CSV table of C-alpha atoms and ligand atoms in Angstrom, one decimal:
chain,number,residue,atom,x,y,z
A,1,MET,CA,-75.7,-74.5,42.8
A,2,LYS,CA,-77.3,-77.7,41.3
A,3,ASN,CA,-75.3,-80.9,42.1
A,4,ASP,CA,-74.9,-81.8,38.7
A,5,THR,CA,-73.0,-78.7,37.6
A,6,ILE,CA,-69.5,-79.2,36.5
A,7,ASN,CA,-66.7,-76.7,37.7
A,8,VAL,CA,-64.1,-76.4,35.2
A,9,ILE,CA,-61.0,-75.1,37.0
A,10,GLY,CA,-58.4,-73.3,34.7
A,11,LEU,CA,-59.7,-71.8,31.6
A,12,GLY,CA,-56.5,-72.0,29.3
A,13,TYR,CA,-55.8,-73.8,26.1
A,14,ILE,CA,-57.4,-77.0,27.4
A,15,GLY,CA,-59.9,-76.1,30.0
A,16,LEU,CA,-61.7,-73.5,27.9
A,17,PRO,CA,-62.4,-75.7,25.0
A,18,THR,CA,-63.4,-78.5,27.2
A,19,ALA,CA,-65.7,-76.3,29.2
A,20,LEU,CA,-67.3,-74.9,26.2
A,21,MET,CA,-67.9,-78.3,24.7
A,22,LEU,CA,-69.6,-79.7,27.7
A,23,ALA,CA,-71.7,-76.6,28.0
A,24,SER,CA,-72.6,-76.6,24.3
A,25,HIS,CA,-73.9,-80.3,24.7
A,26,GLY,CA,-76.3,-79.4,27.5
A,27,VAL,CA,-74.2,-79.9,30.6
A,28,PRO,CA,-74.4,-77.2,33.1
A,29,VAL,CA,-70.9,-75.7,33.4
A,30,VAL,CA,-69.2,-73.0,35.5
A,31,GLY,CA,-65.6,-72.1,34.4
A,32,THR,CA,-63.2,-70.8,37.1
A,33,ASP,CA,-59.9,-69.2,36.6
A,34,CYS,CA,-57.8,-67.2,39.1
A,35,ASN,CA,-56.8,-64.7,36.5
A,36,ALA,CA,-59.5,-61.9,36.8
A,37,ALA,CA,-58.6,-60.4,33.6
A,38,LEU,CA,-59.2,-63.6,31.7
A,39,VAL,CA,-62.4,-64.1,33.4
A,40,ARG,CA,-63.5,-60.6,32.5
A,41,THR,CA,-62.7,-61.1,28.8
A,42,LEU,CA,-64.7,-64.2,28.8
A,43,ARG,CA,-67.6,-62.6,30.5
A,44,GLU,CA,-67.5,-59.8,27.8
A,45,GLY,CA,-68.0,-62.7,25.3
A,46,ARG,CA,-64.5,-62.8,23.8
A,47,THR,CA,-62.3,-65.8,23.6
A,48,THR,CA,-58.8,-65.6,24.8
A,49,PHE,CA,-56.8,-67.3,22.1
A,50,ARG,CA,-57.3,-68.1,18.3
A,51,GLU,CA,-58.3,-71.6,17.3
A,52,LYS,CA,-60.3,-72.9,14.4
A,53,GLY,CA,-64.1,-73.2,15.4
A,54,LEU,CA,-63.7,-71.7,19.0
A,55,GLU,CA,-65.7,-68.6,18.4
A,56,GLU,CA,-68.8,-70.7,17.2
A,57,LEU,CA,-68.1,-73.2,20.1
A,58,PHE,CA,-68.0,-70.2,22.5
A,59,ALA,CA,-71.4,-68.8,21.4
A,60,ALA,CA,-73.0,-72.2,21.6
A,61,ALA,CA,-71.7,-72.6,25.0
A,62,VAL,CA,-73.0,-69.2,26.1
A,63,GLU,CA,-76.3,-70.2,24.7
A,64,GLY,CA,-76.1,-73.4,26.7
A,65,GLY,CA,-75.7,-71.1,29.8
A,66,ILE,CA,-71.9,-71.4,30.8
A,67,THR,CA,-70.7,-68.8,33.4
A,68,PHE,CA,-67.3,-67.7,34.2
A,69,THR,CA,-65.9,-66.7,37.9
A,70,THR,CA,-62.8,-66.5,39.9
A,71,GLN,CA,-64.5,-68.6,42.6
A,72,TYR,CA,-64.7,-72.3,43.1
A,73,MET,CA,-68.2,-73.6,43.4
A,74,ARG,CA,-69.6,-76.2,45.8
A,75,THR,CA,-70.6,-78.9,43.5
A,76,ARG,CA,-70.2,-82.7,42.9
A,77,THR,CA,-67.7,-82.8,40.0
A,78,TYR,CA,-64.6,-80.9,39.2
A,79,ILE,CA,-62.5,-81.0,36.2
A,80,ILE,CA,-59.0,-79.6,36.8
A,81,SER,CA,-56.8,-78.2,33.8
A,82,VAL,CA,-54.4,-75.9,35.3
A,83,PRO,CA,-50.7,-75.8,33.9
A,84,THR,CA,-48.1,-78.2,35.0
A,85,PRO,CA,-44.7,-76.6,34.3
A,86,TYR,CA,-41.5,-78.6,34.6
A,87,ASP,CA,-38.3,-77.7,36.4
A,88,LYS,CA,-35.8,-77.0,33.7
A,89,PHE,CA,-32.9,-78.2,35.9
A,90,THR,CA,-34.4,-81.3,37.6
A,91,LYS,CA,-36.5,-82.0,34.5
A,92,LYS,CA,-39.4,-83.0,36.8
A,93,VAL,CA,-43.0,-81.9,36.8
A,94,ASP,CA,-43.9,-79.0,39.0
A,95,PRO,CA,-47.4,-80.1,40.3
A,96,SER,CA,-47.9,-76.9,42.6
A,97,PHE,CA,-50.8,-75.5,40.5
A,98,VAL,CA,-52.6,-78.8,40.4
A,99,VAL,CA,-51.8,-79.2,44.1
A,100,GLN,CA,-53.2,-75.8,44.8
A,101,ALA,CA,-56.3,-76.2,42.7
A,102,VAL,CA,-57.2,-79.6,44.5
A,103,ARG,CA,-56.6,-77.8,48.0
A,104,ASP,CA,-59.0,-75.1,46.8
A,105,VAL,CA,-61.7,-77.6,45.6
A,106,LEU,CA,-61.4,-79.7,48.8
A,107,SER,CA,-62.1,-76.5,50.8
A,108,VAL,CA,-65.5,-76.1,49.0
A,109,CYS,CA,-66.6,-79.4,47.8
A,110,PRO,CA,-69.0,-82.1,49.6
A,111,ASP,CA,-67.6,-85.3,50.9
A,112,ASP,CA,-68.8,-87.4,47.9
A,113,ALA,CA,-67.3,-85.2,45.3
A,114,THR,CA,-65.2,-86.6,42.2
A,115,ILE,CA,-62.2,-84.4,41.2
A,116,VAL,CA,-61.0,-85.1,37.6
A,117,ILE,CA,-57.4,-83.9,36.9
A,118,GLU,CA,-57.0,-83.2,33.2
A,119,SER,CA,-53.6,-81.4,33.5
A,120,THR,CA,-50.6,-83.7,32.2
A,121,VAL,CA,-48.7,-85.0,35.2
A,122,SER,CA,-45.8,-87.4,35.3
A,123,PRO,CA,-46.6,-90.9,36.2
A,124,GLY,CA,-46.9,-91.2,40.0
A,125,THR,CA,-47.8,-87.7,40.6
A,126,VAL,CA,-51.4,-88.3,41.9
A,127,ASP,CA,-50.3,-91.0,44.3
A,128,ARG,CA,-47.3,-88.8,45.6
A,129,CYS,CA,-48.9,-85.3,45.6
A,130,ILE,CA,-52.7,-85.4,45.3
A,131,ARG,CA,-53.8,-88.7,47.1
A,132,PRO,CA,-52.4,-87.6,50.4
A,133,LEU,CA,-54.5,-84.4,50.4
A,134,VAL,CA,-57.8,-86.0,49.6
A,135,ARG,CA,-60.1,-87.2,52.4
A,136,GLU,CA,-62.2,-90.2,52.4
A,137,GLY,CA,-65.2,-90.4,50.2
A,138,ILE,CA,-63.9,-88.1,47.3
A,139,SER,CA,-63.1,-89.8,44.1
A,140,LEU,CA,-60.0,-89.1,42.2
A,141,VAL,CA,-59.9,-89.4,38.3
A,142,HIS,CA,-57.3,-88.6,35.8
A,143,ALA,CA,-58.4,-87.9,32.4
A,144,PRO,CA,-55.7,-86.5,30.3
A,145,GLU,CA,-56.5,-84.5,27.2
A,146,ARG,CA,-55.2,-85.3,23.9
A,147,ILE,CA,-56.3,-82.5,21.4
A,148,ILE,CA,-53.9,-80.9,19.1
A,149,PRO,CA,-53.6,-77.1,18.9
A,150,GLY,CA,-54.8,-76.1,15.5
A,151,ASN,CA,-57.6,-78.7,15.4
A,152,MET,CA,-58.7,-78.8,19.0
A,153,VAL,CA,-62.5,-78.6,18.4
A,154,TYR,CA,-62.6,-81.4,15.9
A,155,GLU,CA,-60.4,-83.5,18.2
A,156,LEU,CA,-62.3,-82.9,21.2
A,157,LEU,CA,-65.4,-84.4,19.3
A,158,HIS,CA,-63.7,-87.2,17.6
A,159,ASN,CA,-60.5,-88.4,19.5
A,160,ASN,CA,-60.5,-91.5,21.9
A,161,ARG,CA,-60.0,-90.7,25.4
A,162,THR,CA,-58.4,-92.2,28.5
A,163,VAL,CA,-60.2,-92.0,31.8
A,164,GLY,CA,-58.0,-93.3,34.8
A,165,ALA,CA,-59.9,-94.0,38.2
A,166,ASP,CA,-59.3,-95.7,41.5
A,167,ASP,CA,-63.0,-96.7,41.5
A,168,ARG,CA,-64.5,-98.3,38.4
A,169,ALA,CA,-68.0,-96.8,39.1
A,170,ALA,CA,-66.4,-93.1,39.4
A,171,GLY,CA,-64.4,-93.8,36.1
A,172,GLU,CA,-67.6,-94.9,34.2
A,173,ARG,CA,-69.5,-91.9,35.6
A,174,ILE,CA,-66.7,-89.6,34.2
A,175,ALA,CA,-66.6,-91.5,31.0
A,176,ARG,CA,-70.4,-90.9,30.6
A,177,LEU,CA,-69.8,-87.1,31.3
A,178,TYR,CA,-67.1,-87.0,28.5
A,179,ALA,CA,-69.4,-89.2,26.1
A,180,SER,CA,-72.0,-86.1,26.2
A,181,PHE,CA,-69.9,-84.8,23.4
A,182,CYS,CA,-67.0,-87.1,22.7
A,183,GLN,CA,-67.7,-89.6,19.8
A,184,GLY,CA,-64.6,-91.5,20.3
A,185,GLU,CA,-64.0,-94.6,22.4
A,186,ILE,CA,-63.6,-94.0,26.0
A,187,VAL,CA,-61.1,-96.4,27.9
A,188,VAL,CA,-61.6,-96.6,31.6
A,189,THR,CA,-58.3,-97.7,33.3
A,190,ASP,CA,-56.5,-97.0,36.6
A,191,ILE,CA,-54.7,-93.6,37.4
A,192,ARG,CA,-51.0,-94.6,37.0
A,193,THR,CA,-51.8,-96.2,33.8
A,194,ALA,CA,-53.6,-93.1,32.5
A,195,GLU,CA,-50.8,-90.9,33.7
A,196,MET,CA,-48.3,-93.0,31.9
A,197,THR,CA,-50.3,-93.2,28.6
A,198,LYS,CA,-50.4,-89.4,28.3
A,199,VAL,CA,-46.6,-88.9,28.6
A,200,VAL,CA,-45.9,-91.9,26.4
A,201,GLU,CA,-47.9,-90.6,23.6
A,202,ASN,CA,-46.2,-87.3,23.6
A,203,THR,CA,-42.7,-89.0,23.9
A,204,PHE,CA,-43.4,-91.2,21.0
A,205,ARG,CA,-43.8,-88.2,18.8
A,206,ALA,CA,-40.9,-86.3,20.4
A,207,VAL,CA,-38.6,-89.4,19.7
A,208,ASN,CA,-39.9,-89.6,16.1
A,209,ILE,CA,-39.5,-85.9,15.5
A,210,ALA,CA,-36.0,-86.2,16.7
A,211,PHE,CA,-35.4,-89.2,14.2
A,212,ALA,CA,-36.4,-86.9,11.3
A,213,ASN,CA,-34.4,-84.1,12.6
A,214,GLU,CA,-31.3,-86.3,13.1
A,215,LEU,CA,-31.9,-87.6,9.4
A,216,SER,CA,-31.8,-83.8,8.3
A,217,ARG,CA,-28.3,-83.4,9.6
A,218,ILE,CA,-26.9,-86.7,8.3
A,219,CYS,CA,-28.6,-85.7,4.9
A,220,ARG,CA,-27.0,-82.4,4.9
A,221,HIS,CA,-23.8,-83.8,5.8
A,222,ALA,CA,-24.0,-86.2,3.0
A,223,GLY,CA,-25.2,-83.8,0.5
A,224,MET,CA,-28.6,-85.5,0.2
A,225,ASP,CA,-32.3,-84.2,0.2
A,226,VAL,CA,-33.8,-85.4,3.3
A,227,TYR,CA,-37.4,-84.6,2.1
A,228,GLU,CA,-37.1,-86.9,-0.9
A,229,ILE,CA,-35.6,-89.6,1.2
A,230,ILE,CA,-38.4,-89.3,3.8
A,231,ARG,CA,-41.0,-89.3,0.9
A,232,ILE,CA,-39.8,-92.5,-0.6
A,233,CYS,CA,-39.3,-94.3,2.6
A,234,ASN,CA,-42.8,-93.4,3.7
A,235,MET,CA,-44.1,-95.3,0.6
A,236,HIS,CA,-42.8,-98.5,2.6
A,237,PRO,CA,-46.1,-99.9,4.2
A,238,ARG,CA,-44.6,-100.1,7.9
A,239,VAL,CA,-42.5,-96.7,7.6
A,240,ASN,CA,-44.0,-93.3,8.6
A,241,ILE,CA,-41.3,-90.7,9.4
A,242,LEU,CA,-42.3,-87.2,10.5
A,243,GLN,CA,-41.0,-84.0,9.2
A,244,PRO,CA,-37.8,-82.4,10.4
A,245,GLY,CA,-38.2,-78.7,11.4
A,246,PRO,CA,-36.4,-76.0,13.1
A,247,GLY,CA,-37.0,-77.3,16.6
A,248,VAL,CA,-39.8,-78.6,18.8
A,249,GLY,CA,-41.8,-76.2,20.7
A,250,GLY,CA,-45.2,-76.1,22.5
A,251,HIS,CA,-46.0,-77.0,26.0
A,252,CYS,CA,-46.4,-80.8,25.4
A,253,ILE,CA,-43.8,-82.5,23.1
A,254,SER,CA,-41.0,-80.4,24.2
A,255,VAL,CA,-41.8,-80.8,27.8
A,256,ASP,CA,-43.6,-84.1,28.8
A,257,PRO,CA,-40.8,-86.6,27.7
A,258,TRP,CA,-38.5,-84.7,30.3
A,259,PHE,CA,-40.8,-86.1,33.0
A,260,LEU,CA,-39.5,-89.7,32.1
A,261,VAL,CA,-36.0,-88.6,31.8
A,262,GLY,CA,-36.3,-86.9,35.2
A,263,ASP,CA,-37.9,-89.8,36.8
A,264,TYR,CA,-35.9,-92.7,35.3
A,265,PRO,CA,-32.5,-91.1,34.3
A,266,SER,CA,-30.6,-94.3,34.1
A,267,LEU,CA,-33.4,-96.0,31.9
A,268,ALA,CA,-34.8,-93.3,29.6
A,269,LYS,CA,-31.6,-93.3,27.3
A,270,VAL,CA,-33.4,-92.9,24.0
A,271,ILE,CA,-35.8,-90.3,25.2
A,272,ASP,CA,-32.8,-88.3,26.7
A,273,GLU,CA,-30.9,-88.3,23.4
A,274,ALA,CA,-34.0,-87.4,21.4
A,275,MET,CA,-34.8,-84.5,23.5
A,276,LYS,CA,-31.3,-83.3,23.3
A,277,THR,CA,-31.5,-83.6,19.6
A,278,ASN,CA,-34.6,-81.7,19.2
A,279,ASP,CA,-33.3,-78.9,21.6
A,280,SER,CA,-30.2,-78.5,19.7
A,281,GLN,CA,-32.1,-78.2,16.3
A,282,PRO,CA,-32.3,-74.3,16.5
A,283,SER,CA,-28.4,-74.4,16.7
A,284,PHE,CA,-28.5,-76.5,13.6
A,285,VAL,CA,-30.8,-73.9,12.0
A,286,LEU,CA,-28.3,-71.1,13.1
A,287,GLU,CA,-25.5,-73.0,11.2
A,288,ARG,CA,-27.7,-73.2,8.1
A,289,ILE,CA,-28.3,-69.6,8.4
A,290,HIS,CA,-24.6,-68.8,8.4
A,291,GLU,CA,-23.9,-71.2,5.5
A,292,THR,CA,-26.8,-69.8,3.5
A,293,MET,CA,-25.6,-66.1,4.1
A,294,GLN,CA,-22.2,-67.2,2.8
A,295,GLU,CA,-23.6,-68.8,-0.4
A,296,ALA,CA,-25.7,-65.8,-1.1
A,297,GLY,CA,-23.0,-63.3,-0.3
A,298,ILE,CA,-25.0,-61.7,2.6
A,299,SER,CA,-22.8,-60.4,5.4
A,300,ASP,CA,-24.9,-58.2,7.5
A,301,PRO,CA,-27.0,-60.3,9.9
A,302,SER,CA,-29.6,-57.4,10.4
A,303,ARG,CA,-30.6,-58.2,6.7
A,304,VAL,CA,-31.7,-61.7,8.0
A,305,GLY,CA,-35.4,-62.1,9.0
A,306,LEU,CA,-37.2,-65.0,10.7
A,307,TYR,CA,-40.7,-65.7,9.4
A,308,GLY,CA,-42.9,-67.1,12.3
A,309,LEU,CA,-42.6,-66.9,15.9
A,310,THR,CA,-45.2,-69.4,17.2
A,311,TYR,CA,-44.3,-73.0,17.9
A,312,LYS,CA,-46.2,-74.3,14.8
A,313,GLU,CA,-48.3,-73.3,11.9
A,314,ASP,CA,-51.8,-71.5,12.2
A,315,VAL,CA,-51.7,-71.2,15.9
A,316,ASP,CA,-50.9,-68.1,18.1
A,317,ASP,CA,-49.0,-69.9,20.9
A,318,CYS,CA,-45.4,-69.0,21.2
A,319,ARG,CA,-44.6,-71.2,24.2
A,320,GLU,CA,-41.1,-72.9,23.8
A,321,SER,CA,-41.2,-71.9,20.2
A,322,PRO,CA,-38.1,-72.8,18.1
A,323,THR,CA,-37.8,-69.1,16.9
A,324,LEU,CA,-37.6,-68.1,20.6
A,325,GLN,CA,-35.0,-70.9,21.2
A,326,LEU,CA,-33.0,-69.7,18.2
A,327,LEU,CA,-33.0,-66.2,19.2
A,328,GLN,CA,-31.8,-67.0,22.5
A,329,ALA,CA,-28.9,-69.2,21.3
A,330,GLN,CA,-28.2,-66.5,18.7
A,331,GLU,CA,-27.9,-63.8,21.3
A,332,ARG,CA,-25.1,-65.9,22.8
A,333,HIS,CA,-23.3,-66.0,19.5
A,334,LEU,CA,-24.1,-62.9,17.4
A,335,GLY,CA,-25.4,-60.2,19.4
A,336,VAL,CA,-27.5,-58.5,16.8
A,337,PRO,CA,-31.1,-59.6,17.3
A,338,LEU,CA,-32.6,-60.9,14.0
A,339,LYS,CA,-35.8,-59.4,12.5
A,340,VAL,CA,-38.9,-61.3,13.1
A,341,TYR,CA,-42.4,-61.4,11.9
A,342,ASP,CA,-45.4,-63.5,12.7
A,343,PRO,CA,-49.0,-62.6,11.5
A,344,TYR,CA,-50.6,-64.4,14.5
A,345,VAL,CA,-48.6,-62.5,17.2
A,346,GLU,CA,-49.8,-59.0,17.9
A,347,LYS,CA,-47.8,-58.3,21.1
A,348,ASP,CA,-44.2,-57.2,21.1
A,349,LEU,CA,-42.6,-60.3,22.1
A,350,VAL,CA,-39.0,-59.9,20.9
A,351,PRO,CA,-36.9,-57.0,19.9
A,352,ASN,CA,-36.9,-56.2,16.1
A,353,GLN,CA,-40.5,-57.6,15.8
A,354,TYR,CA,-42.6,-56.6,12.7
A,355,HIS,CA,-46.3,-56.5,12.5
A,356,ASP,CA,-46.6,-55.9,8.7
A,357,LEU,CA,-45.3,-58.6,6.2
A,358,ASP,CA,-44.4,-56.1,3.3
A,359,ALA,CA,-42.5,-53.9,5.8
A,360,PHE,CA,-40.7,-57.1,7.1
A,361,LEU,CA,-39.8,-58.1,3.7
A,362,SER,CA,-38.6,-55.0,2.5
A,363,ASP,CA,-35.9,-54.8,5.4
A,364,VAL,CA,-34.4,-58.3,4.8
A,365,ASP,CA,-32.6,-60.1,2.2
A,366,LEU,CA,-32.6,-63.6,3.7
A,367,VAL,CA,-35.9,-64.9,4.8
A,368,VAL,CA,-35.7,-68.0,7.2
A,369,VAL,CA,-39.2,-69.7,7.2
A,370,MET,CA,-39.5,-71.0,10.9
A,371,VAL,CA,-43.2,-71.7,10.7
A,372,GLY,CA,-45.2,-72.7,7.7
A,373,HIS,CA,-48.4,-70.4,8.4
A,374,ARG,CA,-50.9,-70.6,5.5
A,375,GLN,CA,-50.2,-66.7,4.9
A,376,ILE,CA,-46.5,-67.5,3.7
A,377,VAL,CA,-47.6,-70.5,1.6
A,378,GLU,CA,-50.2,-68.6,0.0
A,379,ALA,CA,-48.2,-65.4,-0.5
A,380,GLN,CA,-44.9,-67.1,-1.5
A,381,GLU,CA,-44.5,-65.0,-4.7
A,382,LYS,CA,-43.7,-62.1,-2.4
A,383,LEU,CA,-40.4,-64.0,-1.6
A,384,ALA,CA,-39.3,-63.7,-5.3
A,385,GLY,CA,-35.9,-62.0,-5.4
A,386,LYS,CA,-35.1,-62.9,-1.8
A,387,THR,CA,-32.8,-65.6,-0.5
A,388,VAL,CA,-35.0,-68.1,1.4
A,389,LEU,CA,-34.2,-70.8,3.8
A,390,ASP,CA,-37.3,-73.1,4.3
A,391,CYS,CA,-37.0,-74.9,7.5
A,392,ARG,CA,-40.5,-76.3,7.2
A,393,HIS,CA,-40.5,-77.5,3.5
A,394,VAL,CA,-43.7,-75.6,2.6
A,395,LEU,CA,-42.6,-73.5,-0.3
A,396,SER,CA,-42.5,-74.5,-4.0
A,397,LEU,CA,-40.4,-71.4,-5.1
A,398,PRO,CA,-37.2,-72.4,-7.1
A,399,GLY,CA,-33.9,-72.0,-5.5
A,400,VAL,CA,-35.1,-72.2,-2.0
A,401,HIS,CA,-32.6,-73.4,0.6
A,402,GLN,CA,-33.6,-76.3,2.9
A,403,LEU,CA,-32.4,-77.6,6.2
B,1,LIG,N1,-43.1,-80.8,14.6
B,1,LIG,C1,-42.0,-81.2,13.8
B,1,LIG,N2,-42.3,-82.2,12.8
B,1,LIG,C2,-43.3,-83.0,12.7
B,1,LIG,C3,-44.4,-82.7,13.6
B,1,LIG,C4,-44.2,-81.6,14.6
B,1,LIG,O1,-41.0,-80.5,13.8
B,1,LIG,O2,-43.4,-83.7,12.0
B,1,LIG,C5,-42.9,-80.0,15.8
B,1,LIG,C6,-44.0,-78.8,15.6
B,1,LIG,O3,-43.7,-77.8,14.5
B,1,LIG,C7,-44.0,-78.3,17.0
B,1,LIG,C8,-43.8,-79.4,17.7
B,1,LIG,O4,-43.3,-80.4,17.0
B,1,LIG,O5,-43.1,-77.3,17.2
B,1,LIG,C9,-44.9,-80.1,18.3
B,1,LIG,O6,-46.2,-80.0,17.5
B,1,LIG,P1,-47.1,-81.1,17.3
B,1,LIG,O7,-48.2,-80.6,16.4
B,1,LIG,O8,-46.5,-82.4,17.1
B,1,LIG,O9,-47.9,-81.4,18.8
B,1,LIG,P2,-48.6,-80.4,19.8
B,1,LIG,O10,-47.5,-80.1,20.9
B,1,LIG,O11,-49.1,-79.2,19.1
B,1,LIG,O12,-49.7,-81.3,20.5
B,1,LIG,C10,-49.3,-82.5,21.0
B,1,LIG,C11,-50.1,-83.7,20.6
B,1,LIG,N3,-49.7,-85.1,20.8
B,1,LIG,C12,-49.5,-85.9,19.9
B,1,LIG,O13,-49.7,-85.8,18.8
B,1,LIG,C13,-48.9,-87.2,20.6
B,1,LIG,C14,-51.5,-83.5,21.1
B,1,LIG,O14,-52.3,-84.7,20.6
B,1,LIG,C15,-51.6,-83.3,22.6
B,1,LIG,O15,-52.9,-83.2,23.1
B,1,LIG,C16,-50.8,-82.2,22.9
B,1,LIG,O16,-49.2,-82.5,22.5
B,1,LIG,C17,-50.7,-82.1,24.5
B,1,LIG,O17,-51.4,-81.1,24.9
B,1,LIG,O18,-50.1,-82.8,25.1
């Protein structure tokens, strides 16, 4: 094993594209994941999730010599991008996967290695949970990722990045490593600042989505069109309101702000309320479904279908998705599981899930657009004759119901 090989630990939504990007830019990379089935798939030359440009990037990385394994390698630089779930009750980050990955790295690495943590952690986690494990001589770096699912490859190349390090020289060295592919500016700072910026960025977006969601409720109550109001407000040079939707999903915006609420419960008031607003948005959609059923004279809930199961448009990731949240809330109230279809979800995730758009449409009278996938925008004429509740404001059909 050459000393300049990078061992990327955790080959999920962030680790895989990062490893591929480095390898396709001439950096020797070994990708490690504890999931043997995932490693097998990658070794067979197949990607593990769908993302624009990922296949091409994969081919370029294989050409660049990337290899995949379940083993940790002995080398001088590690990038850890394993999941950091959060405890739903305490609202605190669960760093156990990162801690375990660091322990495993420490069991093989030389005494002058650099360990880069890309996983999102709450401010102070490195000091509290990682630093006490690390022996003298090892450099710790926190370089949180910023790429958006749906446009990951482009954003990996173009986004500015943050590198937090104890030791300026180690930070600069890792910044140069990312600069092998990253065309954005790379800021070197300390670890706590890097931790905080990542969580604050996602919190900013969560609070702004909550504002849009709250507006949707106020406008519904007042009998006004929230989209027209946002469109006009956004013509103001200093106003940029986001879009209301059926809720907030994904593993970032719906999770990271809770770290601040969990750690600073008496201080993070606006954030706490914003997260509660976003979390209750699927219940607001349920109310809108009932109202729409009444207006259209539909009484049978088994004739209601949810279009979209992923957490947002044109990705295949269903983590924390508003549709899953809505189904959970609905189960408590209605009992009958609603019909669901998503072109990106091949596996059977929920009861009454369809795998064919036409079959789904022929079995429902009310279509609730939960996700604005390109497919439904392009095939909206298929919805003619149906009652439609468009929670994403993506359709241009006449008579469509809105949030
Ligand atoms: N959403 C709305 N209205 C909007 C925008 C989004 O309801 O106007 C919903 C989406 O439908 C989705 C959720 O919010 O359910 C989150 O989607 P998103 O596209 O806002 O963000 P993510 O979770 O896919 O990616 C975010 C990004 N963070 C920011 O933009 C600050 C990305 O840059 C981060 O790298 C990523 O989190 C992460 O991994 O932390």
